[in-house]
Amino acid sequence: RLDTGNYSWGSEVVSRKARILDVVYNASNNELVRTKTLVKNCIIQVDCAPFRQWYEQHYGVPLGRKKNAKKEENEEDVTTKKHSAHVTKTLAARKTHCKVDP
């Protein structure tokens, strides 16, 4: 049984190993969707955590979080983390190009 795979975020040109959550669509048969059978060209839903972590590290912008949500005790905030001057300058340059469709 497959439960993980290497998946790509095409617009950001990054690939990560992610967990398969669900089979969403299959053009040939709805029975394959109901039984969650993985076949070629089926559309699946994958876990977003590896891609979200990469995005937050690469751009320095929190992704997919509520604006006024309370932080947990062990959770670090990406925006308040201390960086060197070089990393701060790099993140500032990258922030001008970061945009995610809703």
PDB file of C-alpha atoms in Angstrom:
ATOM      1  CA  ARG A   1       0.000   0.000   0.000  1.00  0.00           C
ATOM      2  CA  LEU A   2       1.367   3.389  -1.006  1.00  0.00           C
ATOM      3  CA  ASP A   3       1.118   6.106   1.593  1.00  0.00           C
ATOM      4  CA  THR A   4       3.907   8.522   0.595  1.00  0.00           C
ATOM      5  CA  GLY A   5       5.509   9.775  -2.571  1.00  0.00           C
ATOM      6  CA  ASN A   6       7.737  12.469  -4.027  1.00  0.00           C
ATOM      7  CA  TYR A   7       5.532  15.328  -5.242  1.00  0.00           C
ATOM      8  CA  SER A   8       6.327  18.600  -6.936  1.00  0.00           C
ATOM      9  CA  TRP A   9       4.990  22.128  -6.495  1.00  0.00           C
ATOM     10  CA  GLY A  10       5.327  23.168 -10.114  1.00  0.00           C
ATOM     11  CA  SER A  11       5.044  26.948  -9.831  1.00  0.00           C
ATOM     12  CA  GLU A  12       7.708  27.107  -7.097  1.00  0.00           C
ATOM     13  CA  VAL A  13       9.917  24.436  -8.716  1.00  0.00           C
ATOM     14  CA  VAL A  14      10.363  22.404  -5.532  1.00  0.00           C
ATOM     15  CA  SER A  15       9.653  18.765  -4.763  1.00  0.00           C
ATOM     16  CA  ARG A  16       9.226  17.147  -1.376  1.00  0.00           C
ATOM     17  CA  LYS A  17       8.311  13.757   0.003  1.00  0.00           C
ATOM     18  CA  ALA A  18       4.681  14.050   1.104  1.00  0.00           C
ATOM     19  CA  ARG A  19       2.012  11.808   2.562  1.00  0.00           C
ATOM     20  CA  ILE A  20      -0.948  10.840   0.359  1.00  0.00           C
ATOM     21  CA  LEU A  21      -4.211  11.814   2.046  1.00  0.00           C
ATOM     22  CA  ASP A  22      -6.978  10.922  -0.395  1.00  0.00           C
ATOM     23  CA  VAL A  23      -7.899  10.014  -3.967  1.00  0.00           C
ATOM     24  CA  VAL A  24     -10.056  12.891  -5.194  1.00  0.00           C
ATOM     25  CA  TYR A  25     -10.840  12.107  -8.846  1.00  0.00           C
ATOM     26  CA  ASN A  26     -10.424   9.350 -11.363  1.00  0.00           C
ATOM     27  CA  ALA A  27     -11.563   9.820 -14.935  1.00  0.00           C
ATOM     28  CA  SER A  28     -12.113   6.140 -15.659  1.00  0.00           C
ATOM     29  CA  ASN A  29     -14.251   5.009 -12.734  1.00  0.00           C
ATOM     30  CA  ASN A  30     -15.842   6.465  -9.591  1.00  0.00           C
ATOM     31  CA  GLU A  31     -15.485   3.091  -7.901  1.00  0.00           C
ATOM     32  CA  LEU A  32     -11.725   3.674  -7.825  1.00  0.00           C
ATOM     33  CA  VAL A  33     -12.319   6.969  -6.000  1.00  0.00           C
ATOM     34  CA  ARG A  34     -14.587   5.330  -3.439  1.00  0.00           C
ATOM     35  CA  THR A  35     -12.092   2.557  -2.699  1.00  0.00           C
ATOM     36  CA  LYS A  36      -9.157   5.035  -2.848  1.00  0.00           C
ATOM     37  CA  THR A  37      -7.290   2.984  -5.426  1.00  0.00           C
ATOM     38  CA  LEU A  38      -4.173   4.628  -6.844  1.00  0.00           C
ATOM     39  CA  VAL A  39      -3.822   4.278 -10.597  1.00  0.00           C
ATOM     40  CA  LYS A  40      -2.057   6.270 -13.281  1.00  0.00           C
ATOM     41  CA  ASN A  41      -3.544   9.752 -13.922  1.00  0.00           C
ATOM     42  CA  CYS A  42      -5.727   9.828 -10.817  1.00  0.00           C
ATOM     43  CA  ILE A  43      -5.864  13.085  -8.885  1.00  0.00           C
ATOM     44  CA  ILE A  44      -4.843  12.840  -5.249  1.00  0.00           C
ATOM     45  CA  GLN A  45      -4.633  15.134  -2.246  1.00  0.00           C
ATOM     46  CA  VAL A  46      -1.286  15.312  -0.441  1.00  0.00           C
ATOM     47  CA  ASP A  47      -0.216  16.677   2.934  1.00  0.00           C
ATOM     48  CA  CYS A  48       0.881  20.307   2.652  1.00  0.00           C
ATOM     49  CA  ALA A  49       3.222  20.406   5.679  1.00  0.00           C
ATOM     50  CA  PRO A  50       6.541  19.819   3.824  1.00  0.00           C
ATOM     51  CA  PHE A  51       5.693  22.469   1.214  1.00  0.00           C
ATOM     52  CA  ARG A  52       4.474  24.958   3.835  1.00  0.00           C
ATOM     53  CA  GLN A  53       7.674  24.503   5.840  1.00  0.00           C
ATOM     54  CA  TRP A  54       9.794  25.051   2.731  1.00  0.00           C
ATOM     55  CA  TYR A  55       7.822  28.186   1.789  1.00  0.00           C
ATOM     56  CA  GLU A  56       8.166  29.675   5.272  1.00  0.00           C
ATOM     57  CA  GLN A  57      11.898  28.984   5.313  1.00  0.00           C
ATOM     58  CA  HIS A  58      12.541  30.174   1.741  1.00  0.00           C
ATOM     59  CA  TYR A  59      10.481  33.385   1.793  1.00  0.00           C
ATOM     60  CA  GLY A  60      10.301  34.097   5.531  1.00  0.00           C
ATOM     61  CA  VAL A  61       6.524  34.560   5.332  1.00  0.00           C
ATOM     62  CA  PRO A  62       4.058  32.484   7.365  1.00  0.00           C
ATOM     63  CA  LEU A  63       1.723  30.554   5.088  1.00  0.00           C
ATOM     64  CA  GLY A  64      -1.733  29.238   5.896  1.00  0.00           C
ATOM     65  CA  ARG A  65      -2.055  30.664   9.388  1.00  0.00           C
ATOM     66  CA  LYS A  66      -4.756  32.866  10.871  1.00  0.00           C
ATOM     67  CA  LYS A  67      -3.642  36.444  11.488  1.00  0.00           C
ATOM     68  CA  ASN A  68      -4.729  36.641  15.123  1.00  0.00           C
ATOM     69  CA  ALA A  69      -4.297  32.976  16.023  1.00  0.00           C
ATOM     70  CA  LYS A  70      -2.557  32.120  19.274  1.00  0.00           C
ATOM     71  CA  LYS A  71       0.832  30.452  18.978  1.00  0.00           C
ATOM     72  CA  GLU A  72       1.600  27.231  20.784  1.00  0.00           C
ATOM     73  CA  GLU A  73       4.418  27.180  23.321  1.00  0.00           C
ATOM     74  CA  ASN A  74       6.875  25.160  21.212  1.00  0.00           C
ATOM     75  CA  GLU A  75       6.042  26.870  17.912  1.00  0.00           C
ATOM     76  CA  GLU A  76       8.515  29.376  16.479  1.00  0.00           C
ATOM     77  CA  ASP A  77       7.382  32.378  14.492  1.00  0.00           C
ATOM     78  CA  VAL A  78       9.187  32.786  11.180  1.00  0.00           C
ATOM     79  CA  THR A  79       8.936  36.569  11.146  1.00  0.00           C
ATOM     80  CA  THR A  80      10.442  37.127  14.626  1.00  0.00           C
ATOM     81  CA  LYS A  81      13.315  34.659  14.291  1.00  0.00           C
ATOM     82  CA  LYS A  82      16.793  36.251  14.362  1.00  0.00           C
ATOM     83  CA  HIS A  83      18.838  36.030  11.164  1.00  0.00           C
ATOM     84  CA  SER A  84      22.195  37.274  10.010  1.00  0.00           C
ATOM     85  CA  ALA A  85      22.377  40.432   7.926  1.00  0.00           C
ATOM     86  CA  HIS A  86      22.966  38.445   4.742  1.00  0.00           C
ATOM     87  CA  VAL A  87      19.953  36.176   5.326  1.00  0.00           C
ATOM     88  CA  THR A  88      17.763  39.172   6.196  1.00  0.00           C
ATOM     89  CA  LYS A  89      18.743  40.883   2.948  1.00  0.00           C
ATOM     90  CA  THR A  90      18.078  37.689   0.946  1.00  0.00           C
ATOM     91  CA  LEU A  91      14.638  37.181   2.532  1.00  0.00           C
ATOM     92  CA  ALA A  92      13.727  40.820   1.878  1.00  0.00           C
ATOM     93  CA  ALA A  93      14.581  40.385  -1.811  1.00  0.00           C
ATOM     94  CA  ARG A  94      12.555  37.156  -2.003  1.00  0.00           C
ATOM     95  CA  LYS A  95       9.502  38.700  -0.327  1.00  0.00           C
ATOM     96  CA  THR A  96       8.988  40.942  -3.343  1.00  0.00           C
ATOM     97  CA  HIS A  97       8.320  37.870  -5.506  1.00  0.00           C
ATOM     98  CA  CYS A  98       6.308  35.692  -3.123  1.00  0.00           C
ATOM     99  CA  LYS A  99       2.663  35.361  -4.034  1.00  0.00           C
ATOM    100  CA  VAL A 100       0.353  32.383  -3.502  1.00  0.00           C
ATOM    101  CA  ASP A 101      -3.043  32.025  -5.125  1.00  0.00           C
ATOM    102  CA  PRO A 102      -5.848  31.470  -2.584  1.00  0.00           C
TER     103      PRO A 102
END
